[in-house]
Amino acid sequence: MASILHIDSSPRGDRSKSRKLAKEFIAAWQDLHPDDVITYRDLRQTPVPHVTEDWIAASFTAPEALTSEMAELLKFSDALVDEFLAADRCIFSVPMYNFSIPSNFKAYIDQVVRVGRTFMEENGQVKGLANGKKLLFITSRGVEFEAGSPYKGWDSQEPALRYAFQYMGVTDIQFIHANGLDLGDEARKRGLDEAQSKIQKLVNDW
């Protein structure tokens, strides 16, 4: 029995393609692993606050030196970190916004990249503490990035996600991209069909 963390980040509801694809993956996964425990978080319903100067000061304060006000500032972050660290596998659905990630998921990342919790410094080197888990990002993207595309090299989404979680020690990171969703009906269908095909394959191999 595994612990699964599923997070949706699109501000859209039923119209969201990234949510729909992640839901398909979760449903197929549950069919194969009915005993797994799934924790769900919707960043549309529970927005993540952006960090502040006071939050940063609290996050770099030793636990035994935290004031009650500092502890309160970190309370939501602590809950997110505990949730993330407890998961064996994470499925994050993240749409592409302006070639990168939406601000709510960037705020989530800023809340879980925590010194002493998800990374530490050792002999002048950063050591990730969130080892041994698997991450899957399911994304929706309006354009395509393959060779010949005018947007080749413009993808700031996958690198931002990959490096943030690698920094915390996660090495098993996979992506399923639904590309070209704003390029007309044919491209949209192709992008969704390819993503769904990859979902069906990965759900059996992950």
Short mmCIF file of C-alpha atoms in Angstrom, two decimals:
data_model
loop_
_atom_site.label_atom_id
_atom_site.label_comp_id
_atom_site.label_asym_id
_atom_site.label_seq_id
_atom_site.Cartn_x
_atom_site.Cartn_y
_atom_site.Cartn_z
CA MET A 1 0.00 0.00 0.00
CA ALA A 2 1.42 3.35 -1.07
CA SER A 3 0.65 6.94 -0.15
CA ILE A 4 -0.25 9.13 -3.13
CA LEU A 5 -0.33 12.93 -3.11
CA HIS A 6 -2.47 14.42 -5.89
CA ILE A 7 -2.41 18.19 -6.40
CA ASP A 8 -4.34 20.16 -9.02
CA SER A 9 -3.15 23.70 -9.68
CA SER A 10 -5.24 24.99 -12.58
CA PRO A 11 -7.47 27.95 -11.64
CA ARG A 12 -10.02 26.50 -14.06
CA GLY A 13 -12.58 23.96 -12.88
CA ASP A 14 -14.22 21.45 -15.24
CA ARG A 15 -12.74 23.23 -18.27
CA SER A 16 -9.19 22.38 -17.19
CA LYS A 17 -7.45 19.83 -19.40
CA SER A 18 -4.63 19.23 -16.90
CA ARG A 19 -7.18 18.39 -14.18
CA LYS A 20 -9.05 16.05 -16.51
CA LEU A 21 -5.91 14.16 -17.50
CA ALA A 22 -4.73 13.85 -13.88
CA LYS A 23 -8.17 12.57 -12.90
CA GLU A 24 -7.92 9.91 -15.62
CA PHE A 25 -4.52 8.84 -14.32
CA ILE A 26 -5.76 8.64 -10.72
CA ALA A 27 -8.86 6.63 -11.72
CA ALA A 28 -6.75 4.15 -13.70
CA TRP A 29 -4.24 3.94 -10.84
CA GLN A 30 -6.95 3.23 -8.28
CA ASP A 31 -8.29 0.42 -10.45
CA LEU A 32 -4.87 -1.24 -10.26
CA HIS A 33 -4.03 -0.24 -6.65
CA PRO A 34 -7.30 0.01 -4.72
CA ASP A 35 -5.57 -0.07 -1.32
CA ASP A 36 -3.37 2.97 -1.94
CA VAL A 37 -4.20 6.05 0.14
CA ILE A 38 -4.71 9.22 -1.91
CA THR A 39 -4.40 12.68 -0.40
CA TYR A 40 -5.90 15.38 -2.61
CA ARG A 41 -5.23 19.10 -2.58
CA ASP A 42 -6.80 21.65 -4.91
CA LEU A 43 -4.84 24.90 -5.06
CA ARG A 44 -7.87 26.56 -6.62
CA GLN A 45 -9.89 25.90 -3.46
CA THR A 46 -7.08 26.33 -0.93
CA PRO A 47 -4.76 29.04 -2.32
CA VAL A 48 -1.15 28.99 -1.16
CA PRO A 49 0.11 32.31 0.22
CA HIS A 50 3.24 33.84 -1.21
CA VAL A 51 6.22 34.03 1.11
CA THR A 52 7.02 37.27 2.93
CA GLU A 53 10.12 38.67 4.58
CA ASP A 54 8.85 37.57 8.00
CA TRP A 55 8.15 34.08 6.65
CA ILE A 56 11.68 33.83 5.28
CA ALA A 57 13.15 34.88 8.63
CA ALA A 58 11.04 32.26 10.41
CA SER A 59 11.98 29.51 7.96
CA PHE A 60 15.69 30.08 8.61
CA THR A 61 15.27 30.14 12.39
CA ALA A 62 16.16 27.00 14.36
CA PRO A 63 13.02 25.17 15.58
CA GLU A 64 13.92 25.64 19.22
CA ALA A 65 14.29 29.41 18.72
CA LEU A 66 10.95 29.99 16.98
CA THR A 67 8.61 32.44 18.63
CA SER A 68 4.90 31.67 18.69
CA GLU A 69 4.40 34.25 15.94
CA MET A 70 7.05 32.60 13.77
CA ALA A 71 5.56 29.16 14.34
CA GLU A 72 2.17 30.48 13.28
CA LEU A 73 3.68 31.92 10.09
CA LEU A 74 5.11 28.50 9.21
CA LYS A 75 2.02 26.49 10.17
CA PHE A 76 0.58 26.18 6.66
CA SER A 77 4.01 25.51 5.17
CA ASP A 78 4.63 22.78 7.77
CA ALA A 79 1.37 21.10 6.76
CA LEU A 80 2.35 21.18 3.08
CA VAL A 81 5.83 19.83 3.81
CA ASP A 82 4.49 17.04 6.02
CA GLU A 83 2.02 16.09 3.30
CA PHE A 84 4.70 16.07 0.62
CA LEU A 85 7.25 14.10 2.65
CA ALA A 86 4.65 11.50 3.64
CA ALA A 87 3.87 10.64 0.01
CA ASP A 88 5.53 7.78 -1.82
CA ARG A 89 4.30 9.13 -5.16
CA CYS A 90 3.06 12.57 -6.23
CA ILE A 91 0.86 13.46 -9.18
CA PHE A 92 0.85 17.18 -9.89
CA SER A 93 -1.33 18.64 -12.65
CA VAL A 94 0.17 21.94 -13.78
CA PRO A 95 -0.96 24.00 -16.79
CA MET A 96 1.54 26.12 -18.68
CA TYR A 97 1.07 29.85 -18.18
CA ASN A 98 3.19 32.17 -20.32
CA PHE A 99 5.73 29.41 -20.97
CA SER A 100 6.15 28.60 -17.27
CA ILE A 101 3.99 27.61 -14.29
CA PRO A 102 1.02 29.38 -12.66
CA SER A 103 1.80 31.53 -9.65
CA ASN A 104 -0.14 29.30 -7.26
CA PHE A 105 2.14 26.34 -7.96
CA LYS A 106 5.22 28.54 -7.70
CA ALA A 107 3.88 29.62 -4.30
CA TYR A 108 3.49 25.92 -3.40
CA ILE A 109 7.10 25.24 -4.35
CA ASP A 110 8.30 28.21 -2.28
CA GLN A 111 6.39 26.87 0.74
CA VAL A 112 7.85 23.34 0.53
CA VAL A 113 11.48 24.16 -0.32
CA ARG A 114 12.44 24.45 3.34
CA VAL A 115 15.87 24.36 4.90
CA GLY A 116 16.05 21.60 7.49
CA ARG A 117 12.87 20.00 6.15
CA THR A 118 13.30 19.24 2.45
CA PHE A 119 16.95 20.22 2.02
CA MET A 120 20.00 20.95 4.15
CA GLU A 121 23.50 22.28 3.67
CA GLU A 122 26.32 19.88 4.43
CA ASN A 123 30.00 20.74 3.96
CA GLY A 124 29.05 23.63 1.74
CA GLN A 125 26.82 21.46 -0.46
CA VAL A 126 23.05 21.25 -0.70
CA LYS A 127 21.62 17.85 0.21
CA GLY A 128 18.02 17.03 -0.64
CA LEU A 129 15.93 15.37 2.07
CA ALA A 130 12.90 14.30 0.01
CA ASN A 131 14.51 11.16 -1.32
CA GLY A 132 12.93 7.94 -2.52
CA LYS A 133 9.67 9.25 -3.95
CA LYS A 134 8.34 9.35 -7.50
CA LEU A 135 6.88 12.46 -9.13
CA LEU A 136 4.65 12.74 -12.16
CA PHE A 137 3.76 16.10 -13.69
CA ILE A 138 0.78 16.16 -16.03
CA THR A 139 0.73 19.41 -17.96
CA SER A 140 -1.38 21.20 -20.54
CA ARG A 141 0.32 23.54 -22.98
CA GLY A 142 -1.14 25.78 -25.66
CA VAL A 143 1.71 25.44 -28.14
CA GLU A 144 4.30 22.87 -29.22
CA PHE A 145 8.05 22.97 -28.71
CA GLU A 146 9.49 20.40 -31.10
CA ALA A 147 12.06 21.20 -33.79
CA GLY A 148 10.58 23.56 -36.34
CA SER A 149 8.21 25.22 -33.89
CA PRO A 150 8.61 28.99 -33.50
CA TYR A 151 8.57 28.30 -29.75
CA LYS A 152 11.39 25.76 -29.71
CA GLY A 153 13.52 26.51 -26.64
CA TRP A 154 10.82 28.63 -24.96
CA ASP A 155 9.71 25.94 -22.49
CA SER A 156 10.42 27.30 -19.01
CA GLN A 157 7.85 25.03 -17.38
CA GLU A 158 9.52 21.62 -17.31
CA PRO A 159 12.97 22.90 -16.25
CA ALA A 160 11.47 25.01 -13.44
CA LEU A 161 9.56 22.03 -12.07
CA ARG A 162 12.32 19.47 -12.54
CA TYR A 163 15.09 21.51 -10.91
CA ALA A 164 13.01 22.66 -7.94
CA PHE A 165 12.21 19.09 -6.96
CA GLN A 166 15.66 17.75 -7.80
CA TYR A 167 16.98 20.37 -5.38
CA MET A 168 14.92 18.64 -2.68
CA GLY A 169 16.43 15.26 -3.53
CA VAL A 170 13.79 13.80 -5.88
CA THR A 171 15.42 12.00 -8.80
CA ASP A 172 12.52 9.98 -10.27
CA ILE A 173 10.57 12.71 -12.11
CA GLN A 174 8.41 12.12 -15.17
CA PHE A 175 6.31 14.39 -17.37
CA ILE A 176 3.25 13.83 -19.52
CA HIS A 177 2.63 16.91 -21.67
CA ALA A 178 -0.56 17.64 -23.57
CA ASN A 179 0.86 19.96 -26.23
CA GLY A 180 -0.68 22.24 -28.83
CA LEU A 181 -4.05 22.70 -27.17
CA ASP A 182 -4.49 26.24 -28.56
CA LEU A 183 -3.44 25.39 -32.12
CA GLY A 184 -6.82 24.29 -33.49
CA ASP A 185 -9.03 21.22 -33.26
CA GLU A 186 -6.63 18.81 -34.97
CA ALA A 187 -3.64 19.79 -32.85
CA ARG A 188 -5.75 19.77 -29.67
CA LYS A 189 -7.03 16.26 -30.38
CA ARG A 190 -3.53 15.05 -31.19
CA GLY A 191 -2.11 16.54 -28.01
CA LEU A 192 -4.81 15.05 -25.80
CA ASP A 193 -4.69 11.65 -27.52
CA GLU A 194 -0.91 11.46 -27.07
CA ALA A 195 -1.16 12.42 -23.41
CA GLN A 196 -3.91 9.87 -22.74
CA SER A 197 -1.89 7.16 -24.48
CA LYS A 198 1.10 7.96 -22.27
CA ILE A 199 -1.13 7.88 -19.19
CA GLN A 200 -2.37 4.39 -20.02
CA LYS A 201 1.19 3.15 -20.53
CA LEU A 202 2.70 4.82 -17.47
CA VAL A 203 -0.06 3.76 -15.10
CA ASN A 204 1.03 0.16 -15.73
CA ASP A 205 4.76 0.82 -15.46
CA TRP A 206 5.11 3.50 -12.76
#
